[in-house]
Amino acid sequence: MQKLVLMALVVLSAACQTKTKTNNAEKNEATTKAMAVEQLLANAETMIDTEITIQGHVTHTCKHSGKRCFIVGENPELSIRIEAGGQIQGFNRELTGNTIAVRGVLKERRLSEEYIAQWEEKVKLKEDKEDGTAETCAAEMSNISNMRQWMEANNKNYYSIFYVNGVSYEVVD
């Protein structure tokens, strides 16, 4: 009887080790298929509403709700926002500085010329009233200028902001 129990334990142990190897292989496969931020943004217009896996370095998590984080790739100038959803309850602040692979659906928000013009007027009013710091207003005006330059260069009457509705993520070693 003891031999039978011992053999059963050996078989179960082997089965568990095989399952662990399979799970690790699945994780590695998902991470391998992950796109870089630069790659995603270069092809974003053709991938809207598509499920993707993206990998990047977490630069910021929303400290109030934890429902958002931002990741970058090799180029720190290019970032994308990840929204918590699906299995993601939120992003811990401790994620900042780590690399994660996120599975989710790519979305687009379009800022119209009219919206950008209204935003510019609000910034100018803020400058006149000295409601904001000069640095903040200058940064916003710079963003507005960059958006308009992009729209002109791409012959668009809107500015696209791409983000990912996250479904799940894992920290990459």
Coordinates of N, CA and C in Angstrom, one line a residue:
M1 N 0.8 -1.2 0.0 CA 0.0 0.0 0.0 C 0.9 1.3 0.0
Q2 N 1.9 1.3 0.8 CA 2.8 2.4 0.9 C 3.5 2.6 -0.5
K3 N 3.8 1.5 -1.2 CA 4.5 1.7 -2.5 C 3.5 2.3 -3.5
L4 N 2.2 2.0 -3.4 CA 1.2 2.5 -4.3 C 1.1 4.0 -4.0
V5 N 1.0 4.4 -2.8 CA 0.9 5.9 -2.4 C 2.2 6.6 -2.9
L6 N 3.3 6.0 -2.7 CA 4.6 6.6 -3.1 C 4.6 6.8 -4.6
M7 N 4.2 5.8 -5.4 CA 4.2 5.9 -6.8 C 3.2 6.9 -7.3
A8 N 2.0 7.1 -6.6 CA 1.0 8.1 -7.0 C 1.6 9.5 -6.8
L9 N 2.4 9.6 -5.7 CA 3.0 10.9 -5.4 C 4.0 11.3 -6.4
V10 N 4.8 10.3 -6.9 CA 5.8 10.5 -7.9 C 5.1 10.9 -9.2
V11 N 4.1 10.3 -9.6 CA 3.3 10.6 -10.8 C 2.7 12.0 -10.7
L12 N 2.1 12.3 -9.6 CA 1.5 13.6 -9.4 C 2.6 14.7 -9.5
S13 N 3.7 14.4 -8.8 CA 4.8 15.4 -8.8 C 5.3 15.7 -10.3
A14 N 5.4 14.6 -11.0 CA 5.9 14.8 -12.4 C 4.9 15.5 -13.2
A15 N 3.6 15.3 -13.0 CA 2.5 16.0 -13.7 C 2.5 17.5 -13.4
C16 N 2.8 17.8 -12.1 CA 2.8 19.2 -11.7 C 4.0 19.9 -12.3
Q17 N 5.1 19.3 -12.4 CA 6.3 19.9 -13.0 C 6.1 20.1 -14.5
T18 N 5.4 19.2 -15.2 CA 5.1 19.3 -16.6 C 4.2 20.5 -16.8
K19 N 3.2 20.7 -15.9 CA 2.2 21.8 -16.1 C 2.9 23.1 -15.8
T20 N 3.8 23.2 -14.9 CA 4.6 24.4 -14.6 C 5.4 24.8 -15.8
K21 N 6.1 23.8 -16.4 CA 6.9 24.1 -17.6 C 6.0 24.6 -18.7
T22 N 4.8 24.0 -18.9 CA 3.9 24.4 -19.9 C 3.4 25.8 -19.7
N23 N 3.1 26.2 -18.4 CA 2.6 27.5 -18.1 C 3.8 28.5 -18.4
N24 N 5.0 28.2 -18.0 CA 6.1 29.1 -18.3 C 6.3 29.2 -19.8
A25 N 6.2 28.1 -20.5 CA 6.3 28.2 -22.0 C 5.2 29.1 -22.6
E26 N 4.0 29.0 -22.0 CA 2.9 29.9 -22.5 C 3.2 31.3 -22.2
K27 N 3.7 31.6 -21.0 CA 4.1 33.0 -20.7 C 5.2 33.5 -21.6
N28 N 6.2 32.7 -21.8 CA 7.3 33.1 -22.7 C 6.8 33.3 -24.1
E29 N 5.9 32.5 -24.6 CA 5.3 32.6 -25.9 C 4.6 34.0 -26.0
A30 N 3.8 34.3 -25.0 CA 3.0 35.5 -25.0 C 3.9 36.7 -25.0
T31 N 5.0 36.7 -24.2 CA 5.9 37.8 -24.2 C 6.7 37.9 -25.5
T32 N 7.0 36.8 -26.1 CA 7.7 36.8 -27.4 C 6.9 37.5 -28.5
K33 N 5.6 37.2 -28.5 CA 4.7 37.8 -29.4 C 4.3 39.3 -29.2
A34 N 4.8 39.8 -28.1 CA 4.4 41.2 -27.7 C 5.2 42.1 -28.6
M35 N 4.4 43.2 -29.0 CA 5.0 44.3 -29.8 C 5.7 45.3 -28.9
A36 N 6.6 46.0 -29.5 CA 7.2 47.1 -28.8 C 6.3 48.3 -29.0
V37 N 6.4 49.3 -28.1 CA 5.6 50.5 -28.2 C 5.7 51.2 -29.6
E38 N 7.0 51.3 -30.0 CA 7.3 51.9 -31.3 C 6.6 51.2 -32.5
Q39 N 6.6 49.9 -32.4 CA 6.0 49.0 -33.5 C 4.5 49.2 -33.5
L40 N 3.9 49.2 -32.3 CA 2.5 49.4 -32.3 C 2.1 50.8 -32.8
L41 N 2.7 51.8 -32.3 CA 2.3 53.2 -32.7 C 2.6 53.4 -34.2
A42 N 3.6 52.8 -34.8 CA 3.8 52.9 -36.2 C 2.7 52.3 -37.1
N43 N 2.0 51.3 -36.5 CA 0.9 50.6 -37.3 C -0.4 50.8 -36.6
A44 N -0.6 51.7 -35.7 CA -1.8 51.8 -34.9 C -3.0 52.0 -35.7
E45 N -3.0 52.9 -36.8 CA -4.2 53.2 -37.6 C -4.8 51.9 -38.1
T46 N -4.0 50.9 -38.4 CA -4.5 49.7 -39.0 C -4.9 48.6 -38.0
M47 N -4.7 48.9 -36.7 CA -4.9 47.9 -35.7 C -6.0 48.3 -34.7
I48 N -6.7 49.4 -34.9 CA -7.8 49.8 -34.0 C -8.8 48.8 -33.8
D49 N -9.2 48.6 -32.6 CA -10.2 47.5 -32.2 C -9.7 46.1 -32.4
T50 N -8.4 45.9 -32.4 CA -7.8 44.6 -32.6 C -7.1 44.3 -31.2
E51 N -7.2 43.0 -30.9 CA -6.5 42.5 -29.7 C -5.0 42.4 -30.0
I52 N -4.3 43.0 -29.1 CA -2.8 43.0 -29.3 C -2.1 42.7 -27.9
T53 N -0.8 42.4 -28.0 CA 0.0 42.2 -26.8 C 1.2 43.2 -27.0
I54 N 1.4 44.1 -26.1 CA 2.4 45.1 -26.1 C 3.3 45.0 -24.9
Q55 N 4.5 45.2 -25.1 CA 5.5 45.2 -23.9 C 6.2 46.5 -23.8
G56 N 6.4 47.0 -22.6 CA 7.0 48.2 -22.4 C 7.4 48.4 -20.9
H57 N 8.1 49.5 -20.7 CA 8.6 49.9 -19.4 C 7.6 50.8 -18.8
V58 N 7.2 50.5 -17.6 CA 6.2 51.4 -16.9 C 6.8 52.6 -16.4
T59 N 6.3 53.8 -16.8 CA 6.9 55.1 -16.4 C 6.0 55.8 -15.4
H60 N 4.7 55.4 -15.3 CA 3.8 56.1 -14.4 C 2.6 55.2 -14.2
T61 N 2.1 55.2 -13.0 CA 0.8 54.6 -12.7 C -0.1 55.7 -12.0
C62 N -1.4 55.7 -12.3 CA -2.3 56.7 -11.7 C -2.3 56.4 -10.2
K63 N -1.9 57.4 -9.4 CA -1.8 57.2 -8.0 C -3.2 57.3 -7.3
H64 N -4.2 57.9 -7.9 CA -5.5 58.0 -7.3 C -6.3 56.8 -7.4
S65 N -6.5 56.3 -8.7 CA -7.4 55.2 -8.9 C -6.6 53.9 -9.3
G66 N -5.4 54.1 -9.8 CA -4.7 52.9 -10.2 C -5.2 52.3 -11.5
K67 N -6.1 53.0 -12.2 CA -6.8 52.4 -13.3 C -6.0 52.7 -14.6
R68 N -4.9 53.4 -14.6 CA -4.1 53.7 -15.8 C -2.6 53.5 -15.5
C69 N -1.9 53.1 -16.5 CA -0.5 53.2 -16.4 C 0.0 53.6 -17.8
F70 N 1.3 54.1 -17.9 CA 1.9 54.5 -19.1 C 3.1 53.7 -19.3
I71 N 3.4 53.2 -20.6 CA 4.6 52.4 -20.8 C 5.3 53.0 -22.0
V72 N 6.6 52.9 -22.1 CA 7.4 53.3 -23.2 C 8.3 52.1 -23.7
G73 N 8.8 52.3 -24.8 CA 9.7 51.3 -25.4 C 11.1 51.8 -25.3
E74 N 11.9 51.5 -26.4 CA 13.3 52.0 -26.5 C 13.3 53.5 -26.5
N75 N 12.4 54.1 -27.2 CA 12.3 55.6 -27.4 C 11.4 56.1 -26.2
P76 N 12.0 56.8 -25.3 CA 11.2 57.3 -24.1 C 10.3 58.4 -24.5
E77 N 10.4 59.0 -25.8 CA 9.5 60.0 -26.3 C 8.2 59.4 -26.7
L78 N 8.1 58.1 -26.9 CA 6.9 57.5 -27.4 C 6.3 56.7 -26.2
S79 N 5.1 57.0 -25.8 CA 4.4 56.2 -24.8 C 3.0 55.9 -25.2
I80 N 2.4 55.0 -24.5 CA 1.0 54.6 -24.7 C 0.4 54.4 -23.3
R81 N -0.9 54.8 -23.2 CA -1.6 54.6 -22.0 C -2.3 53.3 -22.0
I82 N -2.3 52.6 -20.9 CA -3.0 51.3 -20.7 C -4.1 51.6 -19.6
E83 N -5.3 51.2 -20.0 CA -6.5 51.3 -19.1 C -6.8 50.0 -18.5
A84 N -7.0 50.0 -17.2 CA -7.4 48.7 -16.5 C -8.7 48.2 -16.9
G85 N -8.8 46.9 -17.2 CA -10.1 46.3 -17.6 C -9.9 44.8 -17.6
G86 N -10.9 44.1 -17.9 CA -10.8 42.6 -17.9 C -10.4 42.1 -16.6
Q87 N -9.2 41.3 -16.5 CA -8.7 40.7 -15.3 C -7.9 41.8 -14.5
I88 N -7.6 42.9 -15.1 CA -6.8 43.9 -14.4 C -7.7 44.8 -13.5
Q89 N -7.5 44.6 -12.2 CA -8.3 45.5 -11.2 C -7.7 46.9 -11.1
G90 N -6.4 47.0 -11.3 CA -5.7 48.2 -11.2 C -4.2 48.0 -11.4
F91 N -3.5 49.1 -11.4 CA -2.0 49.0 -11.5 C -1.4 49.5 -10.2
N92 N -0.6 48.7 -9.6 CA 0.1 49.1 -8.3 C 1.2 50.1 -8.7
R93 N 1.4 51.1 -7.8 CA 2.5 52.1 -8.0 C 3.8 51.4 -8.0
E94 N 4.0 50.2 -7.4 CA 5.2 49.5 -7.4 C 5.6 49.0 -8.8
L95 N 4.7 49.0 -9.8 CA 5.0 48.6 -11.1 C 5.9 49.6 -11.8
T96 N 5.9 50.8 -11.4 CA 6.8 51.8 -12.0 C 8.2 51.4 -12.0
G97 N 8.8 51.4 -13.2 CA 10.2 50.9 -13.3 C 10.3 49.5 -13.8
N98 N 9.2 48.8 -13.8 CA 9.2 47.4 -14.3 C 8.8 47.3 -15.8
T99 N 9.1 46.2 -16.4 CA 8.7 46.0 -17.8 C 7.5 45.0 -17.7
I100 N 6.4 45.4 -18.4 CA 5.2 44.5 -18.4 C 4.8 44.2 -19.9
A101 N 4.2 43.0 -20.0 CA 3.5 42.7 -21.3 C 2.0 42.7 -21.0
V102 N 1.3 43.5 -21.8 CA -0.1 43.7 -21.6 C -0.9 43.2 -22.8
R103 N -1.9 42.4 -22.5 CA -2.8 42.0 -23.6 C -4.1 42.8 -23.5
G104 N -4.5 43.4 -24.6 CA -5.7 44.2 -24.6 C -6.1 44.6 -26.0
V105 N -7.1 45.6 -26.1 CA -7.6 46.0 -27.4 C -7.2 47.4 -27.6
L106 N -6.6 47.7 -28.8 CA -6.1 49.0 -29.2 C -7.3 49.9 -29.5
K107 N -7.4 51.1 -28.9 CA -8.5 52.0 -29.1 C -7.9 53.4 -29.6
E108 N -8.7 54.2 -30.1 CA -8.3 55.5 -30.6 C -9.3 56.5 -30.1
R109 N -8.8 57.7 -29.7 CA -9.6 58.8 -29.4 C -9.1 60.0 -30.3
R110 N -10.1 60.5 -31.0 CA -9.7 61.6 -32.0 C -10.1 63.0 -31.4
L111 N -9.1 63.9 -31.4 CA -9.3 65.2 -31.0 C -9.5 66.1 -32.3
S112 N -10.7 66.6 -32.4 CA -11.1 67.4 -33.6 C -10.3 68.8 -33.6
E113 N -10.3 69.4 -34.8 CA -9.7 70.8 -34.9 C -10.5 71.7 -33.9
E114 N -11.8 71.6 -33.9 CA -12.6 72.4 -33.0 C -12.3 72.2 -31.5
Y115 N -12.1 71.0 -31.1 CA -11.7 70.7 -29.7 C -10.4 71.3 -29.4
I116 N -9.4 71.2 -30.3 CA -8.1 71.7 -30.1 C -8.1 73.2 -30.0
A117 N -8.9 73.9 -30.8 CA -9.1 75.3 -30.8 C -9.7 75.8 -29.5
Q118 N -10.7 75.1 -29.0 CA -11.3 75.4 -27.7 C -10.3 75.2 -26.6
W119 N -9.5 74.2 -26.6 CA -8.5 73.9 -25.6 C -7.5 75.1 -25.6
E120 N -7.1 75.5 -26.8 CA -6.1 76.6 -26.9 C -6.7 77.9 -26.3
E121 N -8.0 78.2 -26.6 CA -8.6 79.4 -26.0 C -8.6 79.3 -24.5
K122 N -8.9 78.1 -23.9 CA -8.9 78.0 -22.4 C -7.5 78.2 -21.9
V123 N -6.5 77.7 -22.6 CA -5.1 77.9 -22.1 C -4.7 79.4 -22.1
K124 N -5.1 80.1 -23.2 CA -4.8 81.5 -23.3 C -5.5 82.3 -22.2
L125 N -6.8 81.9 -21.9 CA -7.5 82.6 -20.8 C -6.8 82.3 -19.5
K126 N -6.3 81.1 -19.3 CA -5.6 80.8 -18.1 C -4.3 81.6 -18.0
E127 N -3.6 81.8 -19.1 CA -2.4 82.6 -19.1 C -2.7 84.1 -18.7
D128 N -3.8 84.6 -19.3 CA -4.2 86.0 -19.0 C -4.6 86.2 -17.6
K129 N -5.3 85.2 -17.0 CA -5.7 85.3 -15.6 C -4.6 84.9 -14.6
E130 N -3.5 84.3 -15.2 CA -2.4 83.7 -14.4 C -3.0 82.7 -13.4
D131 N -3.9 81.8 -14.0 CA -4.5 80.7 -13.2 C -3.6 79.6 -13.1
G132 N -2.7 79.4 -14.0 CA -1.8 78.2 -14.0 C -0.4 78.7 -14.0
T133 N 0.5 77.8 -13.8 CA 1.9 78.3 -13.9 C 2.3 78.5 -15.3
A134 N 3.2 79.4 -15.5 CA 3.7 79.7 -16.9 C 4.2 78.5 -17.6
E135 N 4.9 77.6 -16.8 CA 5.4 76.4 -17.4 C 4.3 75.4 -17.9
T136 N 3.3 75.3 -17.2 CA 2.1 74.5 -17.5 C 1.5 75.0 -18.8
C137 N 1.2 76.3 -18.9 CA 0.6 76.9 -20.1 C 1.5 76.7 -21.3
A138 N 2.8 76.9 -21.1 CA 3.8 76.8 -22.2 C 3.8 75.3 -22.7
A139 N 3.7 74.4 -21.8 CA 3.7 73.0 -22.2 C 2.5 72.6 -23.0
E140 N 1.3 73.1 -22.5 CA 0.1 72.9 -23.2 C 0.1 73.5 -24.6
M141 N 0.6 74.7 -24.7 CA 0.6 75.4 -26.0 C 1.6 74.7 -26.9
S142 N 2.7 74.1 -26.4 CA 3.6 73.3 -27.2 C 2.9 72.1 -27.7
N143 N 2.1 71.4 -26.8 CA 1.4 70.2 -27.2 C 0.4 70.5 -28.3
I144 N -0.3 71.6 -28.2 CA -1.3 72.0 -29.2 C -0.6 72.3 -30.5
S145 N 0.5 73.0 -30.5 CA 1.3 73.3 -31.7 C 1.8 72.0 -32.3
N146 N 2.3 71.0 -31.5 CA 2.7 69.8 -32.1 C 1.6 69.0 -32.7
M147 N 0.4 69.0 -32.1 CA -0.8 68.4 -32.7 C -1.2 69.0 -34.0
R148 N -1.2 70.3 -34.1 CA -1.5 70.9 -35.4 C -0.5 70.6 -36.4
Q149 N 0.8 70.6 -36.1 CA 1.9 70.2 -37.0 C 1.6 68.8 -37.6
W150 N 1.3 67.9 -36.7 CA 1.1 66.5 -37.1 C -0.1 66.4 -38.0
M151 N -1.2 67.1 -37.7 CA -2.4 67.1 -38.5 C -2.1 67.6 -39.9
E152 N -1.3 68.7 -40.0 CA -1.0 69.3 -41.3 C -0.1 68.3 -42.1
A153 N 0.9 67.7 -41.4 CA 1.8 66.8 -42.1 C 1.2 65.6 -42.5
N154 N 0.1 65.1 -41.8 CA -0.6 63.9 -42.2 C -1.9 64.2 -42.9
N155 N -2.2 65.4 -43.2 CA -3.4 65.8 -43.9 C -4.7 65.3 -43.3
K156 N -4.8 65.5 -42.0 CA -5.9 65.0 -41.2 C -6.6 66.2 -40.5
N157 N -7.9 66.1 -40.2 CA -8.6 67.2 -39.5 C -8.9 66.8 -38.1
Y158 N -8.0 65.9 -37.6 CA -8.1 65.4 -36.2 C -6.7 64.9 -35.8
Y159 N -6.6 64.8 -34.5 CA -5.3 64.3 -33.9 C -5.7 63.0 -33.1
S160 N -5.0 61.9 -33.4 CA -5.3 60.6 -32.8 C -4.5 60.4 -31.5
I161 N -5.2 59.9 -30.5 CA -4.6 59.5 -29.3 C -4.9 58.0 -29.2
F162 N -3.9 57.2 -29.2 CA -4.1 55.7 -29.1 C -3.9 55.3 -27.7
Y163 N -4.6 54.3 -27.3 CA -4.5 53.7 -25.9 C -4.9 52.2 -26.0
V164 N -4.6 51.5 -24.9 CA -5.0 50.1 -24.9 C -6.0 49.9 -23.7
N165 N -7.1 49.2 -24.0 CA -8.0 48.8 -23.0 C -7.4 47.4 -22.6
G166 N -6.8 47.4 -21.4 CA -6.1 46.2 -21.0 C -7.0 45.1 -20.5
V167 N -6.6 43.9 -20.8 CA -7.4 42.7 -20.4 C -6.6 42.0 -19.3
S168 N -5.3 41.8 -19.5 CA -4.4 41.2 -18.5 C -3.0 41.7 -18.8
Y169 N -2.2 41.5 -17.8 CA -0.7 41.8 -17.9 C 0.1 40.9 -17.0
E170 N 1.4 40.9 -17.4 CA 2.3 40.1 -16.5 C 3.6 40.9 -16.5
V171 N 4.3 40.9 -15.4 CA 5.6 41.5 -15.2 C 6.6 40.6 -15.9
V172 N 7.5 41.2 -16.8 CA 8.5 40.5 -17.5 C 9.8 40.6 -16.8
D173 N 10.4 39.5 -16.6 CA 11.7 39.5 -15.9 C 12.8 40.1 -16.7

